Coordinates of N, CA and C in Angstrom, one line a residue:
Chain A
S1 N -2.6 -4.4 11.9 CA -3.1 -5.7 11.4 C -3.6 -5.5 9.9
Q2 N -3.6 -6.6 9.2 CA -4.0 -6.5 7.8 C -5.4 -7.0 7.6
Q3 N -6.2 -6.2 6.8 CA -7.6 -6.5 6.6 C -7.8 -7.6 5.6
G4 N -7.0 -7.5 4.5 CA -7.3 -8.5 3.4 C -6.3 -9.6 3.5
E5 N -6.8 -10.7 3.0 CA -5.9 -11.9 2.9 C -6.0 -12.4 1.4
E6 N -4.9 -12.4 0.8 CA -4.9 -12.9 -0.6 C -4.6 -14.4 -0.6
D7 N -5.1 -15.0 -1.7 CA -5.0 -16.5 -1.8 C -4.9 -16.7 -3.3
P8 N -3.9 -17.5 -3.8 CA -2.9 -18.2 -3.0 C -1.7 -17.2 -2.6
Q9 N -0.9 -17.6 -1.7 CA 0.3 -16.8 -1.4 C 1.3 -16.7 -2.5
A10 N 1.4 -17.8 -3.3 CA 2.3 -17.8 -4.5 C 1.6 -18.6 -5.6
L11 N 1.9 -18.1 -6.8 CA 1.3 -18.7 -8.0 C 2.3 -18.7 -9.1
S12 N 2.5 -19.8 -9.7 CA 3.5 -19.9 -10.8 C 2.8 -20.5 -12.1
I13 N 2.8 -19.7 -13.2 CA 2.1 -20.2 -14.4 C 3.1 -19.9 -15.6
Q14 N 2.6 -20.5 -16.8 CA 3.3 -20.3 -18.0 C 2.8 -19.0 -18.7
E15 N 3.6 -18.4 -19.5 CA 3.2 -17.3 -20.3 C 2.0 -17.7 -21.2
G16 N 1.0 -16.8 -21.2 CA -0.2 -17.1 -22.0 C -1.3 -17.6 -21.2
E17 N -1.0 -18.2 -20.1 CA -2.1 -18.7 -19.2 C -2.8 -17.6 -18.5
N18 N -3.9 -17.9 -17.9 CA -4.6 -16.9 -17.0 C -4.2 -17.1 -15.6
A19 N -4.2 -16.0 -14.8 CA -3.9 -16.1 -13.4 C -5.1 -15.5 -12.6
T20 N -5.5 -16.3 -11.6 CA -6.5 -15.8 -10.7 C -6.1 -15.7 -9.3
M21 N -6.3 -14.5 -8.7 CA -5.9 -14.3 -7.3 C -7.2 -13.9 -6.6
N22 N -7.3 -14.3 -5.3 CA -8.4 -14.0 -4.5 C -8.1 -13.2 -3.3
C23 N -9.0 -12.5 -2.8 CA -8.8 -11.6 -1.7 C -10.1 -11.7 -0.8
S24 N -9.9 -11.9 0.5 CA -11.0 -11.9 1.4 C -10.7 -10.8 2.5
Y25 N -11.7 -10.2 2.9 CA -11.6 -9.1 3.9 C -12.6 -9.2 5.0
K26 N -12.5 -8.4 6.0 CA -13.3 -8.7 7.2 C -14.4 -7.7 7.5
T27 N -14.2 -6.4 7.2 CA -15.2 -5.4 7.5 C -16.0 -4.9 6.3
S28 N -16.9 -4.1 6.5 CA -17.6 -3.5 5.4 C -16.7 -2.5 4.7
I29 N -16.9 -2.3 3.4 CA -16.0 -1.4 2.6 C -16.8 -0.4 1.8
N30 N -16.2 0.6 1.4 CA -16.7 1.5 0.4 C -16.2 1.1 -1.0
N31 N -15.0 0.7 -1.0 CA -14.4 0.2 -2.3 C -13.2 -0.8 -2.0
L32 N -12.8 -1.4 -3.0 CA -11.6 -2.3 -2.9 C -10.7 -2.1 -4.1
Q33 N -9.4 -2.0 -3.8 CA -8.5 -1.7 -4.8 C -7.4 -2.9 -5.0
W34 N -6.9 -3.0 -6.2 CA -5.8 -4.0 -6.4 C -4.6 -3.2 -6.8
Y35 N -3.4 -3.6 -6.3 CA -2.1 -3.0 -6.6 C -1.1 -4.1 -7.0
R36 N -0.2 -3.7 -7.8 CA 1.0 -4.5 -8.2 C 2.3 -3.9 -7.6
Q37 N 3.2 -4.8 -7.2 CA 4.5 -4.4 -6.8 C 5.5 -5.3 -7.4
N38 N 6.4 -4.7 -8.2 CA 7.5 -5.4 -8.7 C 8.6 -5.4 -7.7
S39 N 9.5 -6.3 -7.8 CA 10.5 -6.5 -6.8 C 11.3 -5.2 -6.5
G40 N 11.3 -4.8 -5.3 CA 12.1 -3.6 -4.9 C 11.5 -2.3 -5.4
R41 N 10.3 -2.3 -5.9 CA 9.7 -1.1 -6.4 C 8.5 -0.7 -5.6
G42 N 8.0 0.5 -5.9 CA 6.8 1.0 -5.2 C 5.5 0.3 -5.7
L43 N 4.4 0.5 -5.1 CA 3.2 -0.1 -5.5 C 2.5 0.7 -6.7
V44 N 1.9 0.0 -7.6 CA 1.2 0.6 -8.7 C -0.3 0.2 -8.7
H45 N -1.1 1.2 -8.7 CA -2.5 1.0 -8.7 C -3.0 0.3 -10.0
L46 N -3.8 -0.7 -9.9 CA -4.3 -1.4 -11.1 C -5.8 -1.1 -11.3
I47 N -6.6 -1.2 -10.3 CA -8.1 -1.1 -10.5 C -8.8 -0.8 -9.2
L48 N -9.8 -0.1 -9.2 CA -10.6 0.2 -8.0 C -12.1 -0.2 -8.4
I49 N -12.7 -1.0 -7.5 CA -14.1 -1.4 -7.6 C -14.8 -1.0 -6.4
R50 N -16.0 -0.3 -6.7 CA -16.8 0.2 -5.6 C -17.7 -0.9 -5.0
S51 N -18.2 -0.7 -3.8 CA -19.0 -1.7 -3.2 C -20.3 -2.0 -3.9
N52 N -20.8 -1.1 -4.7 CA -22.0 -1.3 -5.4 C -21.8 -1.9 -6.8
E53 N -20.5 -2.2 -7.1 CA -20.2 -2.8 -8.4 C -19.9 -4.3 -8.2
R54 N -20.1 -5.1 -9.2 CA -19.9 -6.5 -9.1 C -18.7 -7.0 -9.9
E55 N -18.4 -6.3 -11.0 CA -17.4 -6.7 -11.9 C -16.8 -5.4 -12.6
K56 N -15.5 -5.4 -12.9 CA -14.9 -4.3 -13.6 C -13.7 -4.8 -14.4
H57 N -13.6 -4.2 -15.6 CA -12.5 -4.7 -16.5 C -11.6 -3.5 -16.8
S58 N -10.3 -3.9 -17.0 CA -9.3 -2.9 -17.5 C -8.3 -3.6 -18.2
G59 N -8.3 -3.5 -19.5 CA -7.4 -4.2 -20.4 C -7.5 -5.7 -20.2
R60 N -6.4 -6.4 -19.8 CA -6.3 -7.8 -19.5 C -6.8 -8.2 -18.1
L61 N -7.2 -7.2 -17.3 CA -7.6 -7.4 -15.9 C -9.1 -7.4 -15.8
R62 N -9.5 -8.4 -15.0 CA -10.9 -8.5 -14.6 C -11.0 -8.6 -13.1
V63 N -11.8 -7.8 -12.5 CA -12.0 -7.8 -11.0 C -13.4 -8.1 -10.7
T64 N -13.7 -9.0 -9.8 CA -15.0 -9.2 -9.3 C -15.1 -8.9 -7.8
L65 N -16.2 -8.5 -7.3 CA -16.4 -8.2 -5.9 C -17.7 -8.8 -5.5
D66 N -17.7 -9.6 -4.4 CA -18.9 -10.2 -3.8 C -18.9 -9.7 -2.3
T67 N -19.7 -8.6 -2.1 CA -19.7 -8.1 -0.7 C -20.4 -9.0 0.3
S68 N -21.3 -9.9 -0.2 CA -21.9 -10.8 0.7 C -20.9 -11.8 1.3
K69 N -20.0 -12.1 0.5 CA -18.9 -13.1 0.9 C -17.7 -12.4 1.4
K70 N -17.7 -11.0 1.3 CA -16.5 -10.2 1.6 C -15.3 -10.8 0.8
S71 N -15.4 -10.9 -0.5 CA -14.3 -11.4 -1.2 C -14.2 -10.7 -2.6
S72 N -13.0 -10.8 -3.2 CA -12.8 -10.2 -4.5 C -11.8 -11.1 -5.2
S73 N -11.9 -11.1 -6.6 CA -10.9 -11.9 -7.3 C -10.3 -11.0 -8.4
L74 N -9.0 -11.2 -8.7 CA -8.4 -10.5 -9.8 C -7.9 -11.6 -10.8
L75 N -8.4 -11.4 -12.1 CA -8.0 -12.3 -13.1 C -7.2 -11.6 -14.1
I76 N -6.0 -12.1 -14.4 CA -5.1 -11.6 -15.4 C -5.2 -12.6 -16.6
T77 N -5.6 -12.1 -17.8 CA -5.7 -13.0 -18.9 C -4.4 -12.9 -19.8
A78 N -4.2 -14.0 -20.5 CA -3.0 -14.0 -21.4 C -1.8 -13.5 -20.8
S79 N -1.4 -14.0 -19.7 CA -0.3 -13.5 -18.9 C 1.0 -13.4 -19.7
R80 N 1.9 -12.4 -19.2 CA 3.2 -12.2 -19.8 C 4.2 -12.3 -18.7
A81 N 5.5 -12.5 -19.1 CA 6.5 -12.5 -18.2 C 6.6 -11.2 -17.4
A82 N 6.3 -10.1 -18.0 CA 6.3 -8.8 -17.3 C 5.2 -8.7 -16.2
D83 N 4.3 -9.6 -16.2 CA 3.3 -9.6 -15.1 C 3.8 -10.1 -13.8
T84 N 5.0 -10.7 -13.9 CA 5.6 -11.2 -12.6 C 5.8 -10.1 -11.6
A85 N 5.1 -10.3 -10.5 CA 5.1 -9.3 -9.4 C 4.3 -9.8 -8.2
S86 N 4.2 -9.0 -7.2 CA 3.3 -9.3 -6.1 C 2.1 -8.5 -6.3
Y87 N 0.9 -9.1 -6.0 CA -0.4 -8.4 -6.2 C -1.0 -8.3 -4.8
F88 N -1.5 -7.1 -4.5 CA -2.2 -6.9 -3.2 C -3.6 -6.3 -3.4
C89 N -4.5 -6.7 -2.5 CA -5.8 -6.1 -2.5 C -5.7 -5.1 -1.3
A90 N -6.5 -4.0 -1.4 CA -6.5 -3.0 -0.3 C -8.0 -2.5 -0.2
T91 N -8.4 -2.4 1.1 CA -9.7 -2.0 1.4 C -9.7 -0.7 2.3
D92 N -10.8 0.0 2.2 CA -10.9 1.2 3.0 C -11.6 1.1 4.3
G93 N -12.1 0.0 4.7 CA -12.8 -0.2 6.0 C -14.1 0.4 6.1
G94 N -14.7 1.0 5.0 CA -16.1 1.4 5.1 C -16.3 2.7 5.9
G95 N -17.5 3.3 5.7 CA -17.8 4.5 6.5 C -16.8 5.6 6.2
S96 N -16.4 6.3 7.3 CA -15.4 7.3 7.2 C -14.1 6.9 7.6
N97 N -13.9 5.6 7.5 CA -12.6 5.0 7.9 C -11.5 5.4 6.8
Y98 N -10.5 6.1 7.3 CA -9.5 6.6 6.3 C -8.4 5.7 5.9
K99 N -8.3 4.6 6.7 CA -7.2 3.7 6.4 C -7.4 3.0 5.0
L100 N -6.3 2.8 4.3 CA -6.3 1.9 3.1 C -5.5 0.8 3.6
T101 N -6.1 -0.4 3.8 CA -5.5 -1.5 4.5 C -5.2 -2.6 3.5
F102 N -3.9 -3.1 3.4 CA -3.5 -4.0 2.5 C -3.4 -5.4 3.0
G103 N -3.6 -6.4 2.1 CA -3.3 -7.8 2.5 C -1.9 -8.1 2.4
K104 N -1.6 -9.4 2.5 CA -0.2 -9.9 2.5 C 0.3 -10.1 1.1
G105 N -0.6 -10.2 0.1 CA -0.2 -10.3 -1.3 C -0.1 -11.7 -1.8
T106 N -0.2 -11.8 -3.1 CA 0.1 -13.0 -3.9 C 1.3 -12.8 -4.8
L107 N 2.3 -13.6 -4.7 CA 3.5 -13.5 -5.5 C 3.2 -14.3 -6.8
L108 N 3.1 -13.6 -7.9 CA 2.8 -14.3 -9.2 C 4.1 -14.3 -10.0
T109 N 4.4 -15.6 -10.5 CA 5.6 -15.8 -11.3 C 5.1 -16.3 -12.7
V110 N 5.4 -15.6 -13.7 CA 5.0 -16.0 -15.1 C 6.2 -16.4 -15.8
N111 N 6.3 -17.7 -16.1 CA 7.5 -18.3 -16.8 C 7.4 -18.1 -18.3
P112 N 8.5 -17.6 -18.9 CA 8.4 -17.5 -20.4 C 8.5 -18.8 -21.1
Chain B
G1 N 6.5 17.7 -9.3 CA 7.0 16.5 -10.0 C 5.9 15.6 -10.5
A2 N 6.4 14.6 -11.2 CA 5.4 13.7 -11.9 C 4.8 12.7 -10.9
G3 N 5.5 12.4 -9.8 CA 5.0 11.4 -8.9 C 5.4 11.7 -7.5
V4 N 5.2 10.7 -6.6 CA 5.5 10.8 -5.2 C 7.0 10.6 -5.1
S5 N 7.7 11.5 -4.4 CA 9.1 11.4 -4.2 C 9.4 11.2 -2.8
Q6 N 10.3 10.2 -2.5 CA 10.7 9.9 -1.1 C 12.2 10.0 -1.0
S7 N 12.7 10.5 0.1 CA 14.1 10.6 0.3 C 14.4 10.4 1.8
P8 N 15.6 9.8 2.1 CA 16.5 9.2 1.1 C 15.9 7.9 0.6
R9 N 16.5 7.3 -0.4 CA 16.0 6.0 -0.9 C 16.5 4.9 0.1
Y10 N 17.7 5.1 0.6 CA 18.3 4.1 1.5 C 18.9 4.9 2.7
K11 N 18.7 4.3 3.9 CA 19.2 4.9 5.1 C 19.7 3.8 6.1
V12 N 20.9 3.9 6.5 CA 21.5 3.0 7.5 C 21.7 3.8 8.7
A13 N 21.1 3.3 9.8 CA 21.1 4.0 11.1 C 21.7 3.1 12.1
K14 N 22.5 3.6 13.0 CA 22.9 2.9 14.2 C 21.8 2.8 15.2
R15 N 21.7 1.7 15.9 CA 20.6 1.6 16.9 C 20.7 2.8 17.9
G16 N 19.6 3.4 18.1 CA 19.6 4.5 19.0 C 19.6 5.9 18.3
Q17 N 19.9 5.9 17.0 CA 20.0 7.1 16.3 C 18.6 7.5 15.9
D18 N 18.4 8.8 15.7 CA 17.1 9.3 15.2 C 17.2 9.5 13.7
V19 N 16.1 9.2 13.0 CA 16.1 9.3 11.5 C 14.8 10.1 11.1
A20 N 14.9 10.8 10.0 CA 13.8 11.5 9.4 C 13.7 11.1 7.9
L21 N 12.5 10.7 7.6 CA 12.2 10.3 6.2 C 11.2 11.3 5.6
R22 N 11.5 11.7 4.3 CA 10.7 12.7 3.7 C 9.9 12.2 2.6
C23 N 8.7 12.8 2.4 CA 7.8 12.4 1.4 C 7.3 13.7 0.7
D24 N 7.5 13.8 -0.6 CA 6.9 14.9 -1.4 C 5.8 14.3 -2.2
P25 N 4.5 14.6 -1.9 CA 3.4 14.0 -2.6 C 3.2 14.7 -3.9
I26 N 2.2 14.2 -4.7 CA 1.9 14.8 -5.9 C 1.1 16.1 -5.5
S27 N 1.5 17.2 -6.2 CA 0.9 18.5 -5.9 C -0.6 18.5 -6.0
G28 N -1.2 19.0 -5.0 CA -2.7 19.1 -5.0 C -3.4 17.9 -4.4
H29 N -2.6 16.9 -4.0 CA -3.2 15.7 -3.4 C -3.6 16.0 -2.0
V30 N -4.8 15.7 -1.6 CA -5.3 16.0 -0.3 C -4.8 15.0 0.7
S31 N -4.8 13.7 0.3 CA -4.5 12.6 1.3 C -3.1 12.2 1.2
L32 N -2.5 11.8 2.3 CA -1.2 11.3 2.4 C -1.1 10.2 3.4
F33 N -0.6 9.1 3.0 CA -0.5 7.9 3.9 C 1.0 7.5 4.1
W34 N 1.3 7.0 5.2 CA 2.6 6.3 5.5 C 2.4 4.9 5.8
Y35 N 3.2 4.0 5.2 CA 3.1 2.6 5.4 C 4.5 2.0 5.8
Q36 N 4.5 0.9 6.5 CA 5.8 0.2 6.8 C 5.6 -1.2 6.1
Q37 N 6.6 -1.6 5.4 CA 6.6 -2.9 4.7 C 7.8 -3.7 5.1
A38 N 7.6 -4.8 5.7 CA 8.6 -5.8 6.0 C 8.8 -6.7 4.8
L39 N 9.9 -7.3 4.8 CA 10.3 -8.2 3.6 C 9.2 -9.3 3.5
G40 N 8.6 -9.4 2.3 CA 7.7 -10.5 2.1 C 6.3 -10.3 2.6
Q41 N 6.1 -9.1 3.1 CA 4.8 -8.8 3.7 C 4.1 -7.7 2.9
G42 N 2.8 -7.5 3.2 CA 2.1 -6.4 2.6 C 2.4 -5.1 3.4
P43 N 2.1 -3.9 2.8 CA 2.3 -2.7 3.6 C 1.4 -2.6 4.8
E44 N 1.9 -2.2 5.9 CA 1.2 -2.0 7.1 C 0.9 -0.5 7.3
F45 N -0.3 -0.1 7.5 CA -0.7 1.3 7.7 C 0.0 1.8 8.9
L46 N 0.5 3.0 8.8 CA 1.1 3.8 9.9 C 0.2 5.0 10.3
T47 N 0.0 5.9 9.3 CA -0.7 7.1 9.6 C -1.3 7.7 8.4
Y48 N -2.3 8.6 8.5 CA -3.0 9.2 7.4 C -3.2 10.7 7.7
F49 N -2.9 11.5 6.7 CA -3.1 13.0 6.7 C -4.2 13.4 5.7
Q50 N -5.0 14.3 6.1 CA -5.9 14.9 5.1 C -5.5 16.4 5.2
N51 N -4.9 16.9 4.1 CA -4.2 18.2 4.1 C -3.2 18.2 5.3
E52 N -3.2 19.1 6.2 CA -2.3 19.2 7.3 C -2.7 18.4 8.5
A53 N -4.0 17.9 8.5 CA -4.5 17.3 9.7 C -4.2 15.8 9.7
Q54 N -3.7 15.3 10.8 CA -3.4 13.9 11.0 C -4.6 13.3 11.6
L55 N -5.4 12.6 10.7 CA -6.7 12.1 11.1 C -6.6 10.7 11.7
D56 N -5.6 10.0 11.4 CA -5.5 8.6 11.9 C -4.0 8.3 12.1
K57 N -3.6 8.0 13.3 CA -2.2 7.6 13.6 C -2.2 6.3 14.4
S58 N -3.3 5.5 14.2 CA -3.4 4.3 14.9 C -2.4 3.3 14.6
G59 N -1.8 3.3 13.5 CA -0.8 2.3 13.1 C 0.6 2.6 13.5
L60 N 0.9 3.8 14.1 CA 2.2 4.0 14.6 C 2.6 3.1 15.7
P61 N 3.7 2.3 15.6 CA 3.9 1.2 16.5 C 4.3 1.7 17.9
S62 N 4.8 2.9 18.1 CA 5.2 3.3 19.4 C 5.3 4.8 19.4
D63 N 5.5 5.4 20.6 CA 5.7 6.8 20.7 C 7.0 7.3 20.1
R64 N 7.9 6.4 19.6 CA 9.1 6.8 19.0 C 8.9 7.2 17.6
F65 N 7.7 6.9 17.1 CA 7.3 7.3 15.7 C 6.4 8.5 15.7
F66 N 6.8 9.5 14.8 CA 6.1 10.8 14.8 C 6.0 11.2 13.3
A67 N 4.9 11.7 12.9 CA 4.8 12.1 11.5 C 4.1 13.5 11.5
E68 N 4.5 14.3 10.5 CA 3.9 15.6 10.4 C 3.8 16.0 8.9
R69 N 2.9 17.0 8.7 CA 2.6 17.5 7.4 C 2.2 18.9 7.6
P70 N 3.0 19.8 8.0 CA 2.7 21.1 8.6 C 1.9 22.0 7.6
E71 N 2.3 21.9 6.3 CA 1.6 22.9 5.4 C 0.7 22.1 4.4
G72 N 0.4 20.9 4.7 CA -0.5 20.1 3.9 C 0.2 19.6 2.6
S73 N 1.5 19.6 2.5 CA 2.2 19.1 1.3 C 3.2 18.1 1.7
V74 N 4.5 18.5 1.9 CA 5.5 17.6 2.2 C 5.3 17.1 3.6
S75 N 5.6 15.8 3.8 CA 5.5 15.1 5.1 C 6.8 14.5 5.5
T76 N 7.0 14.4 6.8 CA 8.2 13.8 7.4 C 7.8 12.8 8.4
L77 N 8.3 11.6 8.3 CA 8.2 10.6 9.3 C 9.5 10.5 10.1
K78 N 9.4 10.7 11.4 CA 10.5 10.7 12.2 C 10.5 9.5 13.2
I79 N 11.6 8.8 13.3 CA 11.7 7.7 14.2 C 12.8 8.0 15.2
Q80 N 12.5 8.1 16.4 CA 13.5 8.4 17.4 C 14.1 7.1 18.0
R81 N 15.3 7.1 18.4 CA 16.0 6.0 19.1 C 15.7 4.7 18.4
T82 N 16.1 4.6 17.1 CA 15.8 3.5 16.3 C 16.2 2.2 16.9
Q83 N 15.4 1.2 16.6 CA 15.7 -0.2 17.1 C 15.8 -1.1 15.8
Q84 N 16.3 -2.3 16.0 CA 16.5 -3.2 14.9 C 15.2 -3.5 14.2
E85 N 14.1 -3.7 15.1 CA 12.8 -4.0 14.5 C 12.2 -2.9 13.7
D86 N 12.8 -1.8 13.7 CA 12.3 -0.7 12.8 C 12.8 -0.9 11.4
S87 N 13.7 -1.8 11.1 CA 14.2 -2.0 9.8 C 13.1 -2.5 8.9
A88 N 12.9 -1.8 7.8 CA 11.8 -2.0 6.9 C 11.9 -1.0 5.8
V89 N 11.0 -1.2 4.8 CA 10.8 -0.2 3.8 C 9.6 0.7 4.2
Y90 N 9.8 2.0 4.2 CA 8.7 2.9 4.6 C 8.2 3.6 3.3
L91 N 6.9 3.4 3.0 CA 6.3 3.8 1.8 C 5.4 5.0 2.1
C92 N 5.4 6.0 1.2 CA 4.5 7.1 1.3 C 3.6 7.0 0.1
A93 N 2.3 7.4 0.3 CA 1.4 7.5 -0.9 C 0.5 8.7 -0.7
S94 N 0.1 9.2 -1.9 CA -0.8 10.3 -1.8 C -2.0 10.1 -2.8
S95 N -3.1 10.7 -2.5 CA -4.3 10.5 -3.4 C -5.0 11.8 -3.4
L96 N -5.8 12.0 -4.5 CA -6.5 13.2 -4.8 C -7.7 13.3 -3.9
G97 N -8.4 12.2 -3.6 CA -9.6 12.2 -2.8 C -9.3 12.0 -1.3
F98 N -10.4 11.7 -0.6 CA -10.3 11.4 0.8 C -10.1 10.0 1.1
G99 N -9.2 9.7 2.1 CA -9.0 8.3 2.6 C -8.7 7.4 1.5
G100 N -9.4 6.2 1.5 CA -9.1 5.2 0.5 C -10.1 5.2 -0.6
N101 N -10.8 6.3 -0.8 CA -11.8 6.4 -1.9 C -11.3 6.6 -3.3
T102 N -10.1 6.9 -3.4 CA -9.5 7.1 -4.8 C -8.2 6.4 -4.9
E103 N -7.7 6.3 -6.1 CA -6.4 5.7 -6.3 C -5.3 6.3 -5.6
A104 N -4.4 5.5 -4.9 CA -3.3 6.1 -4.2 C -2.0 5.9 -5.1
F105 N -1.2 6.9 -5.1 CA 0.1 6.9 -5.8 C 1.2 6.7 -4.8
F106 N 2.0 5.7 -5.0 CA 3.1 5.4 -4.1 C 4.4 5.9 -4.6
G107 N 5.3 6.3 -3.6 CA 6.7 6.6 -3.9 C 7.4 5.3 -3.9
Q108 N 8.7 5.3 -4.2 CA 9.6 4.2 -4.3 C 10.0 3.6 -2.9
G109 N 9.7 4.4 -1.9 CA 10.0 4.0 -0.5 C 11.4 4.3 -0.1
T110 N 11.6 4.3 1.2 CA 12.9 4.5 1.9 C 13.2 3.2 2.6
R111 N 14.3 2.5 2.2 CA 14.7 1.3 2.9 C 15.6 1.7 4.1
L112 N 15.0 1.4 5.3 CA 15.8 1.7 6.5 C 16.4 0.4 7.1
T113 N 17.6 0.5 7.4 CA 18.3 -0.6 8.0 C 18.9 -0.1 9.3
V114 N 18.6 -0.7 10.4 CA 19.1 -0.3 11.7 C 20.1 -1.4 12.1
V115 N 21.3 -0.9 12.3 CA 22.4 -1.9 12.7 C 22.9 -1.7 14.1

C-alpha cells in the first residue's frame, strides 16, 4: 500500500509559472523526500526534509513540511519545459521502519 | 560504476517461466531496495536489505518472489512461475545510510512483460 498521496494527480502550466504539489501521509516519519521521474526513466532524488525541519530550499525548489497535518508541499518556481515529469513524495514510516514508501505521484506538464 | 545498474533493461517472459533480475548498487551503499512500478502508479515497496541482511520483505506479493543479496553488494530478484500480473517495471535503489534516512539512488529499472 502507498503511504503518501500527492495532490493534484495532474497539473498543466505554462513555462515561467510556479507549480505547487502537495503530499499527505498517514504515519509518523523521520523524514520526507521528493523524487522526480521522467517518462520511462528512473527516479531522481530532489530534496530530503527531516521531521524537525519546516522548510527547505534547493535552487528553484522549495519544500515545506507540516508534521501536525502530516503534509508536505513542493514548489517549483519559474518552471521550464524540462521540469515536465512525475513528482513523488516518499516517507520512511518513522522509528526504525526501513521502508521508503512512495505516493502515486503528480504528473506535471510545463508547456513552452 | 557511477550509478545503480540494473539488467536486463527489458525482459519478455512466457507465463510460467522463471526470471531473475539483477541490481548492481553503488559501491559502499549499505541499503538496497526493490520496488515494483505499474504503469501510471508510484513505486510499490517490495523488499529492503541492509548489507546482506533482508530486514523487510513485507512487500513481496507472493512466495513466487524471492530476493537475495548474499555478499552485501549485488542483489537478485527472482520471480518464479511468472504470471501476467507480474508485468511491471522493477526498480532497484541503493543508499549510503540506513532505511529511508538518506537519499536513494535508483537504477533505470527492468521492464518485465509476461505474455
